[in-house]
XYZ file of C-alpha atoms in Angstrom:
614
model
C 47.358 -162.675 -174.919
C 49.916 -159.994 -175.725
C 48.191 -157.096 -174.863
C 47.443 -158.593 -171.761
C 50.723 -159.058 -171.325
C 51.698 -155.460 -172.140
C 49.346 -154.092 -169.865
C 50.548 -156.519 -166.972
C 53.118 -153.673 -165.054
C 56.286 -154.937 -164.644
C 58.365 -155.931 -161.459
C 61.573 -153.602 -160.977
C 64.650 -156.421 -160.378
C 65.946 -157.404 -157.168
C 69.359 -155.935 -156.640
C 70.155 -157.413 -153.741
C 69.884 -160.723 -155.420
C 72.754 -162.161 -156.823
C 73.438 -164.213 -159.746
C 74.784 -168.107 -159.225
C 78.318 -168.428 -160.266
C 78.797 -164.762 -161.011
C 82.267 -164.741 -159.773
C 84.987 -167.142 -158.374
C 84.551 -168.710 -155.088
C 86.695 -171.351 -153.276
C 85.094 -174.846 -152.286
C 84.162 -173.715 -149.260
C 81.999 -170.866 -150.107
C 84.619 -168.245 -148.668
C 85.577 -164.891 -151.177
C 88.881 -164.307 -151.954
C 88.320 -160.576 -151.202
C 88.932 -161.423 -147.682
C 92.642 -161.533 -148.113
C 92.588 -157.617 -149.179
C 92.769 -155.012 -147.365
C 89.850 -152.672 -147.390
C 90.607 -149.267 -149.229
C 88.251 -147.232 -147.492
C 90.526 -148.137 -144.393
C 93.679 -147.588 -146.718
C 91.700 -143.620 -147.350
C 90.999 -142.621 -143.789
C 93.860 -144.111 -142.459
C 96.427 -141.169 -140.184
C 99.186 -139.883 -141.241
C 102.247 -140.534 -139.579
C 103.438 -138.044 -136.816
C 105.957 -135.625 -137.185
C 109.204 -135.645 -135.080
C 109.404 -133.363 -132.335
C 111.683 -130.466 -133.092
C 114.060 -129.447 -130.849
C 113.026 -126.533 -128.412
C 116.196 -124.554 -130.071
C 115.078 -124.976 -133.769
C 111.538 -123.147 -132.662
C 111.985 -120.157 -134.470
C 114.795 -121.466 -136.836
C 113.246 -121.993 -140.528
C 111.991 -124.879 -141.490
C 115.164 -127.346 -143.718
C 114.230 -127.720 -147.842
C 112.838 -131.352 -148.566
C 116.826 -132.090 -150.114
C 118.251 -130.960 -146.751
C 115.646 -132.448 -143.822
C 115.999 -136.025 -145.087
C 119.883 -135.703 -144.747
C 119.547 -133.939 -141.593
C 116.788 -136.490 -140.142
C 119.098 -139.232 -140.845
C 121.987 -138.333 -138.541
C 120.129 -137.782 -135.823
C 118.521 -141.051 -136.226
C 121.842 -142.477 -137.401
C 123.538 -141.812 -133.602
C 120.962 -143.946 -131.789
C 120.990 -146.817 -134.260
C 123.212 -149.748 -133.587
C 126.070 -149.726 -135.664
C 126.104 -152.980 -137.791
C 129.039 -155.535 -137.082
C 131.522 -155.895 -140.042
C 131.568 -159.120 -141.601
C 135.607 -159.518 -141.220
C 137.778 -157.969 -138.998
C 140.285 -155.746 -140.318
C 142.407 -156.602 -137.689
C 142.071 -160.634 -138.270
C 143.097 -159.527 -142.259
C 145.769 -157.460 -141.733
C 146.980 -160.465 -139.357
C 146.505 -163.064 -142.431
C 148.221 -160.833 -144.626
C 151.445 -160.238 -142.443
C 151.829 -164.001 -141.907
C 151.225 -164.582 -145.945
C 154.257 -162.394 -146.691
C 156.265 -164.320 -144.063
C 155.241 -167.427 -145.697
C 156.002 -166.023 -148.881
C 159.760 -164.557 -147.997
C 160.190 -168.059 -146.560
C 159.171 -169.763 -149.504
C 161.890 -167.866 -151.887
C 164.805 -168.177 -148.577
C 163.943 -171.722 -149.294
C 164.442 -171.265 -153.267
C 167.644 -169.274 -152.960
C 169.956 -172.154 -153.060
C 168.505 -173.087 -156.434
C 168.929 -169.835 -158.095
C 171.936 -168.017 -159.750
C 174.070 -167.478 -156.435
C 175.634 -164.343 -158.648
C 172.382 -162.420 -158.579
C 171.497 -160.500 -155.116
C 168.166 -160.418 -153.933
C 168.205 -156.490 -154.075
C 169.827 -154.717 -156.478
C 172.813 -151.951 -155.682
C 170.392 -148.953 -155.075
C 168.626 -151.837 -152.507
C 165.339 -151.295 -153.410
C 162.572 -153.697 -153.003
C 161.490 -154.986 -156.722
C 159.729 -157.847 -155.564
C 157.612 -155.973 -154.283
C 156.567 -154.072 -157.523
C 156.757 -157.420 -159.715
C 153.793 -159.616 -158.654
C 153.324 -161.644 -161.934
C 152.850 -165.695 -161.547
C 153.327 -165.440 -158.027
C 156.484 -163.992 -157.608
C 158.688 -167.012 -159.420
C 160.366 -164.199 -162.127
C 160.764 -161.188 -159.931
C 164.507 -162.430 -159.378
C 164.821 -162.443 -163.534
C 163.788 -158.606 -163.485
C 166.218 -157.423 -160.637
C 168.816 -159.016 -162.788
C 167.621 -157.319 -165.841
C 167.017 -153.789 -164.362
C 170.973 -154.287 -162.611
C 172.219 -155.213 -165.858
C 171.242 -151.901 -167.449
C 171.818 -149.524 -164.584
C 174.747 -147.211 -166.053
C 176.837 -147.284 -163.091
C 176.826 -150.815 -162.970
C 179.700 -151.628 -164.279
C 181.720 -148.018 -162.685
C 184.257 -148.197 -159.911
C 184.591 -145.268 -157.141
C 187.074 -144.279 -155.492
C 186.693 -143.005 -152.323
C 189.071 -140.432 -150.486
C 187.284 -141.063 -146.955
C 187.175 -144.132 -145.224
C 183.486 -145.735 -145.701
C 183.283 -146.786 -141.847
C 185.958 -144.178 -140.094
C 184.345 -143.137 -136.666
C 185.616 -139.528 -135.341
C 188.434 -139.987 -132.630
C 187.571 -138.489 -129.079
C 189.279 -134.830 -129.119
C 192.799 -134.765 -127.908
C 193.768 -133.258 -123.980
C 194.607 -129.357 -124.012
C 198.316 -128.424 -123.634
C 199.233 -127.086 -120.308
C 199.692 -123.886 -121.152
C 195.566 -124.065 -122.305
C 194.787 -124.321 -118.758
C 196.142 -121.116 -117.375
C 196.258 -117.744 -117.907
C 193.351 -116.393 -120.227
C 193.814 -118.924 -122.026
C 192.019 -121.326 -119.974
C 188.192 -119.503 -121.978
C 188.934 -122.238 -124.394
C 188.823 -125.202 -122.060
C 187.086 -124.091 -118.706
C 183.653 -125.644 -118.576
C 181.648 -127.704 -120.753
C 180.960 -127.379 -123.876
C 178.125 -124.561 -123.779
C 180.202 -122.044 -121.460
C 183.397 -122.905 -123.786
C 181.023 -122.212 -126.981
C 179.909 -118.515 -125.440
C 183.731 -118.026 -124.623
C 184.672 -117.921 -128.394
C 181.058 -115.969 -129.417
C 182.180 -113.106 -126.898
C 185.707 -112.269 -128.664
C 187.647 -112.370 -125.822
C 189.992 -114.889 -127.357
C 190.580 -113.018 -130.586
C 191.271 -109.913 -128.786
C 193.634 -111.882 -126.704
C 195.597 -113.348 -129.871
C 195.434 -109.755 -131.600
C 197.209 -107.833 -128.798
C 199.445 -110.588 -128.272
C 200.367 -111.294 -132.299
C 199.734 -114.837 -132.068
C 199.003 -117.609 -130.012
C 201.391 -120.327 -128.166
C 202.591 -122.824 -130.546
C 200.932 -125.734 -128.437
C 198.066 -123.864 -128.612
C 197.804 -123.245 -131.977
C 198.283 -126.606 -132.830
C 195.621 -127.994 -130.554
C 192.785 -125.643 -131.764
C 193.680 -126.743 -135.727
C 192.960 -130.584 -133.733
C 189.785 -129.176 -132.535
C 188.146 -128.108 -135.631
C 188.341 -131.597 -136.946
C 186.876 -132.926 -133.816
C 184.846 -130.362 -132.006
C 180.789 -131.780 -132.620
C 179.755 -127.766 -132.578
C 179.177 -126.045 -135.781
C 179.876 -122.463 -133.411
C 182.820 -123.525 -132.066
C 184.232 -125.154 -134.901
C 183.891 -122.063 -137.075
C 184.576 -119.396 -133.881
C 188.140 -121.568 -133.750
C 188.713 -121.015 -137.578
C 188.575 -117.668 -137.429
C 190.936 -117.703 -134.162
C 193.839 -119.300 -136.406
C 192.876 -116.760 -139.262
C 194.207 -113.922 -137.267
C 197.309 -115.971 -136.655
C 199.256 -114.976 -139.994
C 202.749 -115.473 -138.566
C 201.927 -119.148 -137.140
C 200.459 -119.778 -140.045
C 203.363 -119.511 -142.272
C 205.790 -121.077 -140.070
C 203.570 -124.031 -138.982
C 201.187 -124.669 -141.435
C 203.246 -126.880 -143.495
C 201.991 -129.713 -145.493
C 202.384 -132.762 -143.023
C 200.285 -130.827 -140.643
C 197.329 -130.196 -143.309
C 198.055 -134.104 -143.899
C 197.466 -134.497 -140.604
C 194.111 -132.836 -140.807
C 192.980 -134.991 -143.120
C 193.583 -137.738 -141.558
C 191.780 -136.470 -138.617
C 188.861 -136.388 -140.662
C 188.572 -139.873 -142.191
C 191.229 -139.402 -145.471
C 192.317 -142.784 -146.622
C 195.975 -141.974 -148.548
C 196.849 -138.151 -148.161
C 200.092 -138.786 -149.928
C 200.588 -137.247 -153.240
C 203.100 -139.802 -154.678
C 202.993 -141.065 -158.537
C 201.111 -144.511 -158.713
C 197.634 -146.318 -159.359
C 195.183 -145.485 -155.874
C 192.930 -148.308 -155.121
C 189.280 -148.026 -156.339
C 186.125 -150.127 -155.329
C 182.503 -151.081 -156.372
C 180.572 -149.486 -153.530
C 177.813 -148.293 -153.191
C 176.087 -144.705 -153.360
C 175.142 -144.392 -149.795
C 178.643 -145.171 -148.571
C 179.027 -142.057 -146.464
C 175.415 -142.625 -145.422
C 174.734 -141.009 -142.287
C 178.307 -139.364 -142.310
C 178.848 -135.508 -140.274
C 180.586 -133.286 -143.184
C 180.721 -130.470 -141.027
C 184.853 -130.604 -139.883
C 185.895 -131.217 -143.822
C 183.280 -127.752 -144.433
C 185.118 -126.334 -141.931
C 188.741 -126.875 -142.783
C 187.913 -126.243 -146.611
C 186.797 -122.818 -144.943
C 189.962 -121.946 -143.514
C 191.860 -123.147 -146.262
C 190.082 -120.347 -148.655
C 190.419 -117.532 -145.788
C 194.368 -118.473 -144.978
C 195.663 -118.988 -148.712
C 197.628 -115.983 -148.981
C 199.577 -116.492 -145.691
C 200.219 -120.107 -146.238
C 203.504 -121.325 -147.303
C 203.846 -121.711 -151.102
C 204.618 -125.749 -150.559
C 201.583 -125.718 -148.627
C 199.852 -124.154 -150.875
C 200.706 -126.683 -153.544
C 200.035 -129.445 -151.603
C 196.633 -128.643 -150.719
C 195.560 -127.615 -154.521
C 196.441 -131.397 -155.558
C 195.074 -133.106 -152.058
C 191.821 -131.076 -153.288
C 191.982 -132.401 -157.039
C 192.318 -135.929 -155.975
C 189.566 -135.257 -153.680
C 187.228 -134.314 -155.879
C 188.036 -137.601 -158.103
C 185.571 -138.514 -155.178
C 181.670 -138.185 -156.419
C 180.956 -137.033 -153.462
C 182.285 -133.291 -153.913
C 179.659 -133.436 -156.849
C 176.983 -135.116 -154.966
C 176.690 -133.071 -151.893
C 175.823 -129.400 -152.658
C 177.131 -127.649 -149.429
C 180.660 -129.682 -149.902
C 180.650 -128.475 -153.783
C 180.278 -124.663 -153.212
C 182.704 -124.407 -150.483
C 185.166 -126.583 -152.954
C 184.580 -124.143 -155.603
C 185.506 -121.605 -153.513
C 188.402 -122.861 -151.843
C 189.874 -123.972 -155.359
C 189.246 -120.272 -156.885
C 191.567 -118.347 -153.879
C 193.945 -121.014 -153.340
C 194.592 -121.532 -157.259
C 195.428 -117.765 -157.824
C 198.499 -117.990 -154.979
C 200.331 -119.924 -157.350
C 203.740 -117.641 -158.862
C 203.688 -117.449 -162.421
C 206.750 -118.289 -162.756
C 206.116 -121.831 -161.308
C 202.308 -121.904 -162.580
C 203.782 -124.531 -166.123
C 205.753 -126.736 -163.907
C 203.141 -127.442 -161.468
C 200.499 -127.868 -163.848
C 202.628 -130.364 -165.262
C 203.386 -132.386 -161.986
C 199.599 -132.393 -160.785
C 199.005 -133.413 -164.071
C 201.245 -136.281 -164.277
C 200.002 -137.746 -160.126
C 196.627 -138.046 -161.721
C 197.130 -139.651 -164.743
C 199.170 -142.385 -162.684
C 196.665 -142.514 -160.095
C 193.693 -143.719 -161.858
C 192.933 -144.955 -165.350
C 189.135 -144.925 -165.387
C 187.670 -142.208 -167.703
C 184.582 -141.863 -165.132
C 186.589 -141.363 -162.094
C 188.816 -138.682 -163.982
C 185.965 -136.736 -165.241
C 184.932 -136.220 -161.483
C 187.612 -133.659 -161.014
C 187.251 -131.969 -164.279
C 183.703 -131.255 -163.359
C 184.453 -129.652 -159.928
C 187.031 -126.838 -161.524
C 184.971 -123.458 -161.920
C 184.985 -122.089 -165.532
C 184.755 -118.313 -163.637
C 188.146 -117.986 -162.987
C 191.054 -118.117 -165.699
C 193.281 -120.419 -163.540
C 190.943 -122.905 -162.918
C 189.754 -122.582 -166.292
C 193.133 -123.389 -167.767
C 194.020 -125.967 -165.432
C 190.542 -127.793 -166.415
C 191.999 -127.727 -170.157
C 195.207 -128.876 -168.834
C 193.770 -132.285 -166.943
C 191.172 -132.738 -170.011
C 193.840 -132.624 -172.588
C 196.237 -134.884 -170.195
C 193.819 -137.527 -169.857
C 192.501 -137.724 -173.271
C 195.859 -138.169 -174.961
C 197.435 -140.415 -171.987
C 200.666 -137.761 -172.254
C 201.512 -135.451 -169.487
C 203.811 -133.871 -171.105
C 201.501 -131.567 -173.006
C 200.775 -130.347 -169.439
C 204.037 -127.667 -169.563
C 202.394 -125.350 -171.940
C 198.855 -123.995 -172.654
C 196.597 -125.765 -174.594
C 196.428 -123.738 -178.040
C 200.168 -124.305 -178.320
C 200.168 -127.998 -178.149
C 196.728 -129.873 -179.632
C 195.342 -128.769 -182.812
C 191.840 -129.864 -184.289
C 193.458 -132.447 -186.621
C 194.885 -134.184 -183.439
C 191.296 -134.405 -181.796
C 189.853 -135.775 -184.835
C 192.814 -138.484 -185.088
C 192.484 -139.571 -181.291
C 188.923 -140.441 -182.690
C 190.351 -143.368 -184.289
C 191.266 -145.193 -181.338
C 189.802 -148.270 -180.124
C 188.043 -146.494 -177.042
C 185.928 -144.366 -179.619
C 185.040 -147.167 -181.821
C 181.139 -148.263 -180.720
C 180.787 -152.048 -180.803
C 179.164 -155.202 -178.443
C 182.249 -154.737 -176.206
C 182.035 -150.737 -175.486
C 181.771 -149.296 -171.761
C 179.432 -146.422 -172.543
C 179.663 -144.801 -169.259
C 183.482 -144.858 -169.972
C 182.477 -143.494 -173.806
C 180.699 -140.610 -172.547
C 183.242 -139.364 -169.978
C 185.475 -139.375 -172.959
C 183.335 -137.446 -174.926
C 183.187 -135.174 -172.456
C 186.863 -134.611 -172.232
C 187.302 -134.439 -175.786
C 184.511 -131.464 -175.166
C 186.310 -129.771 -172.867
C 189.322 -129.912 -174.602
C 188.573 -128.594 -177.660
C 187.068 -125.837 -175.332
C 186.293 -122.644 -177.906
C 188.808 -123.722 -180.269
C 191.073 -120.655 -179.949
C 194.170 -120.629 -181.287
C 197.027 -117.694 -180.813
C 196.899 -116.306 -184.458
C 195.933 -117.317 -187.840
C 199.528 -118.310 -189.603
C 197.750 -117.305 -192.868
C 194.842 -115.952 -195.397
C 193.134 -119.448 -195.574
C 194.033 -120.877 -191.729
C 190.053 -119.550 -190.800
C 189.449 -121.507 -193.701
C 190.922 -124.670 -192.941
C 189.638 -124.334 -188.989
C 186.579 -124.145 -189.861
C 187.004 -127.423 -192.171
C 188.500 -129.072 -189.291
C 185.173 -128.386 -187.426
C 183.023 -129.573 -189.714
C 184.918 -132.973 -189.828
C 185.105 -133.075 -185.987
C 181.097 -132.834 -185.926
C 181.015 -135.025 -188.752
C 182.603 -138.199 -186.841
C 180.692 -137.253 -184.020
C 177.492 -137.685 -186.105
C 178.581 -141.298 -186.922
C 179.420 -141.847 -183.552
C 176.027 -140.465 -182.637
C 174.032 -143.062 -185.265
C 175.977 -145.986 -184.024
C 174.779 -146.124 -180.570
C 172.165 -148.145 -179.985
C 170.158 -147.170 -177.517
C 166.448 -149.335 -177.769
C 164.952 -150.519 -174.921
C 166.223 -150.275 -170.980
C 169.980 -149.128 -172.017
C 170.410 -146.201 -169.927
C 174.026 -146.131 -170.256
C 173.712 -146.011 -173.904
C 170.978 -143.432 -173.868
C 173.551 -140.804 -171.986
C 176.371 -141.927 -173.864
C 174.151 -140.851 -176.895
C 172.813 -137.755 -175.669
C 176.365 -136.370 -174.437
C 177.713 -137.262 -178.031
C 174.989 -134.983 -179.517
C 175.293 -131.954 -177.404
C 179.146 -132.144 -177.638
C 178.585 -132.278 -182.053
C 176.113 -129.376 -181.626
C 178.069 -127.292 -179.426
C 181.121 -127.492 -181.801
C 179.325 -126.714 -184.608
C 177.528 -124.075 -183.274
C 180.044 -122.192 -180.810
C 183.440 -123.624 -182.293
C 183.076 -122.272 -185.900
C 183.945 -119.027 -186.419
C 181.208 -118.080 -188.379
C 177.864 -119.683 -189.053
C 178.172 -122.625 -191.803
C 176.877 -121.534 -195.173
C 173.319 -122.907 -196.198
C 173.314 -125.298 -199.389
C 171.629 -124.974 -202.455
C 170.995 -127.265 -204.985
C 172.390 -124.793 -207.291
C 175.904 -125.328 -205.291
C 178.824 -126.467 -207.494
C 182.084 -127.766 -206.044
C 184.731 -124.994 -205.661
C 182.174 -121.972 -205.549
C 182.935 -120.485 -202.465
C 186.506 -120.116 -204.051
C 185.248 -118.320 -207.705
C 182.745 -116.002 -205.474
C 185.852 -114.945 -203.703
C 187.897 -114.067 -206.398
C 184.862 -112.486 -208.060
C 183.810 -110.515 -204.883
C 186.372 -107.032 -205.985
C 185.214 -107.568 -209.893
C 181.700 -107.324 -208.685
C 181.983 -104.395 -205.876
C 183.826 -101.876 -208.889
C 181.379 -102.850 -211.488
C 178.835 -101.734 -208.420
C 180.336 -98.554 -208.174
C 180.665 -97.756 -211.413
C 177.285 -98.474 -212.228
C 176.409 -96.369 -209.507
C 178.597 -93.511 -210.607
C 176.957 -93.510 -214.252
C 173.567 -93.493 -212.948
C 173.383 -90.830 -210.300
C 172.193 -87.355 -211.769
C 174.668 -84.697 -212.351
C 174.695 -82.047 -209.650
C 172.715 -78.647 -210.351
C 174.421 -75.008 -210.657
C 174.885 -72.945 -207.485
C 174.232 -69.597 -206.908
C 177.518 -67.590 -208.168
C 177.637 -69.943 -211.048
C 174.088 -69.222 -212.213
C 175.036 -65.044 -211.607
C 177.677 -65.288 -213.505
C 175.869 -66.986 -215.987
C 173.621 -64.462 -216.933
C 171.942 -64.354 -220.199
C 172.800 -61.902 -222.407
C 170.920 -59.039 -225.048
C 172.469 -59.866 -228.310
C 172.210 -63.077 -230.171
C 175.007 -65.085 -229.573
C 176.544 -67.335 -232.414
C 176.033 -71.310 -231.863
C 178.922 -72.958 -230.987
C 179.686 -75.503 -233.697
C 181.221 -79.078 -232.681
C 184.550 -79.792 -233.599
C 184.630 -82.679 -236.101
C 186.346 -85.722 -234.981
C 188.135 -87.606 -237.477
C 185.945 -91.223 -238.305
C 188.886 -93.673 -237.128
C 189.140 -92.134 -233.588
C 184.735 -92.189 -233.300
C 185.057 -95.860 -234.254
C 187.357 -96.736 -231.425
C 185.615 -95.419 -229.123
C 182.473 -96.650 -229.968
C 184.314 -100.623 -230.074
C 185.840 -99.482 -226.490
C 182.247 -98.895 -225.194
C 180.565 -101.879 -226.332
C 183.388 -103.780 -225.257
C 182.913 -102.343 -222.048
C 179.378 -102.680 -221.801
C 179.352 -106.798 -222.612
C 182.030 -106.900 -219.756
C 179.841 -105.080 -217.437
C 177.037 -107.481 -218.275
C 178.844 -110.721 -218.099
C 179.983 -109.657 -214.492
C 176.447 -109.438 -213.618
C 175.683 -112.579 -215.098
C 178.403 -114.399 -213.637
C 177.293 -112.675 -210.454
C 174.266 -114.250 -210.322
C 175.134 -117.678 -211.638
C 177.631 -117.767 -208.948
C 174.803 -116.069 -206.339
C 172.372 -118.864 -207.566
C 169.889 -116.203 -208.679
């Protein structure tokens, strides 16, 4: 049976049958390889074509993979439909606008409840609501308040020497004698011919041959520098009166430059003894305003000061220095130089001779015309230090204002304030720091006291120690200033505190560095009290025993040339030359006068270098 089977050949298997339930099926007989896609049709399938290139980029190289993608995609990108936004920027900005308005409305309608003292804007008018967002606008009226509280000029007046709305006047009708003769260049036609009249010189070769012009006319072209809009014309006509000398002294007199003022916009040109009437404005007063005419007249002032009467002359140095109470000389840069000059020229016609007496009655206007520190310090900070007049007036007004006394106006400074006197005004109440101190008042003060004290000169030293004692004096002046320094409190949004506290230091640095006449000493802690008084005494002790030390120690000179022929040594033996005995008393002296010497010599040096902390 089994080798029949073994020699029974076997049938190869059917592959083409297949086995029941080899693999899933669905209930109706159906294979789920239908659903896939048949990968011999995924192999052979065509690539996609290539995009036409443009007949220009034929012989152009082909782009890098990184660059034909980008470049592919804007040319497809400009035949694509853009895609609609979802919002419209226009319908927002719309919504927005009428939000605000809703908003603005909403606090209108709140005002009523509020503080009725606090504005909506503070002084400098600047928008903070719309910086302070926080809990939907309900405390931005608490932070203007806060931020005007500490604004440093909050609580300053101004005064102003211009009227804040004063519109020009039309210019005044030419005199008759303007419209005839050659005269008539400065009125014929408008303003453009009448402009290249003055440019071609005809005028001021008229005025020169003549020696001057009619009065009337003279008189009308000062009119026309404070009205003329031109800046040609106005300066062409300055320098038409400047070759006027004559007229000028005769008719320049001071109601006429208080007439010019006035033609500008000056409020109170008169220069009478009594308080002047100052105002909380604000900084952009003269917003918008033409300076040009008060340029121009400030101008002519510097280039006629020698030829102007000497009443004249003193009127229009103290119109200037009440002027320049004004902030605005400080704050306008063009105004400030041509002040500066006009104030150097004009402040060096003054005679000697009457130089005391009018320092003493300008002196004495301001102090009665205003009694703010901050407005005072305006003027003190126009005067140039360059020139020596100016300079000394400066010291002058400073010293005026900071002891309330115009008499110490009459003579120079060094004669009448000493350092002892600045230290003592240091005692009054407006120097004391404490919850009721104006700081902005504090530091203009300070700086007075500063500019008082200047260098600290003084004519002559009455004696050996007065450099001593000054330099004391110094040291206690920085020394209150110090305290004054450390008692400001200046944490948190205290501006006016801050430059209060700043001025107060460089004003105690300054004196201690530039007042003193020498540098201060360093301290050791090997200082005793009184030392500086022993090393003096000591100093001529110490520079003999120097030089005798010196003198003992250097080596003794050698022969010279005749000495050593004369000394020539000689054949014979010479005898020794025997010492002369001394009797025993006198060698004992003098050997207790040198030790005594020597222990002096060494204490010196020891007391030398106790004192020298060595």
């Amino acid at each position: 049976m089994a080798s029949s089977q073994l020699g029974r050949p076997r049938t190869p298997p059917n592959r083409a049958r297949e086995i029941a339930a080899s693999d899933d099926s669905d209930s109706e007989g159906r294979s789920s390889d239908d659903s896939l896609k048949d990968l011999s049709a995924l192999l052979s399938g065509r690539r996609p074509q290539a995009m036409p290139r443009d007949a220009s980029q034929l012989l152009t190289t082909p782009y890098a993979k990184r660059h034909a993608a980008h470049h592919i995609s804007l040319a497809v990108g400009a035949t694509t439909t853009i895609p609609r936004h979802r919002f419209d920027l226009k319908a927002l900005a719309k919504d927005a606008r009428r939000d605000t308005a809703l908003q603005a409305s909403s606090l209108r309608a709140r005002e009523p409840v509020r503080d009725q003292s606090a504005p909506s804007t503070p002084s400098g008018g600047v928008p903070f609501g719309d910086l302070v967002r926080g809990d939907n606008g309900k405390d931005v009226h608490k932070f203007m308040r806060a931020v005007q509280r500490t604004d440093p000029g909050h609580h300053e007046m101004r005064y102003c020497f211009f009227w804040p709305d004063f519109e020009k006047d039309p210019p005044s009708r030419p005199p008759p004698e303007a419209l005839k003769g050659a005269w008539t260049l400065l009125t014929k036609g408008n303003q453009r011919v009448r402009e290249q009249n003055l440019v071609s010189g005809v005028p001021f070769n008229i005025a020169s041959s003549q020696g001057a012009m009619p009065e009337s006319i003279f008189l009308w072209v000062l009119d026309e520098i404070a009205t003329v809009k031109s800046p040609v014309s106005r300066a062409e006509l300055c320098n038409l009166v400047a070759v006027c000398p004559e007229q000028i002294a005769s008719l320049f007199t001071p109601a006429l430059l208080k007439t010019l003022w006035e033609r500008i916009g000056a409020q109170d040109v008169s220069m009478d003894r009594g308080a002047v009437s100052v105002s909380k404005v604000s900084e952009d007063v003269y917003k918008g305003r033409d300076w040009g005419p008060l340029i121009a007249i400030l101008s002519l002032l510097k280039d006629i000061a020698s030829a102007l009467p000497c009443e004249t002359r003193k009127y229009a140095l103290q119109s200037l220095l009440r002027m320049a109470m004004d902030r605005i000389i400080i704050s306008n840069l063009d105004i400030g130089n041509q002040f500066e000059y006009t104030i150097k020229v004009l402040i060096d016609t003054i005679p000697a001779e009457d130089w005391d007496s009018f320092c003493h009655d300008t002196c004495a206007i301001l102090l009665s015309n205003f009694s703010s520190q901050c407005i005072r310090i305006n003027t003190l900070l126009c005067l140039p230090t360059s020139s020596p007049r100016a300079h000394d007036m400066r010291r002058r007004l400073a010293v005026t204002f900071l002891f309330q006394d115009a008499s110490l106006a009459r003579r120079v400074p060094e004669e009448v304030i000493t350092l002892q006197a600045v230290i003592d005004r240091l005692d009054r109440p407006d120097f004391r720091v404490g919850p009721g101190t104006e700081f902005a008042e504090l530091r203009a003060a300070i700086v007075m006291l500063d500019m008082a004290v200047d260098d600290g000169s003084v004519l002559a030293w009455p004696h050996a120690d007065a450099e001593d004692q000054f330099n004391a004096s110094v040291d206690e002046l920085a020394a209150r200033l110090s305290d004054i320094w450390r008692r400001i409190n200046d944490a948190g949004m205290k501006l006016a505190r801050t430059e209060a506290k700043s001025v107060v230091e460089w004003v105690q640095k300054r004196v201690t560095h530039t007042v003193r006449t020498r540098r201060k000493r360093a301290k050791s802690v090997f200082d005793l009290p009184g030392q500086e008084r022993q090393q003096k005494r000591d100093l001529p002790r110490q520079q003999e025993f120097m030089k005798n030390f010196f003198k003992k120690n250097m080596p003794a000179p050698g022969p010279t040339a005749k000495q050593e022929l004369k000394s020539e040594p000689q054949l014979g033996p010479q005898p020794e030359a025997k010492p002369k005995a001394e009797p025993a008393l006198k060698q004992e002296s003098r050997s207790k006068a040198e030790s005594e010497e020597v222990s002096e010599q060494e204490e010196i040096v020891m007391e030398s270098i106790v004192v020298r902390g060595g």
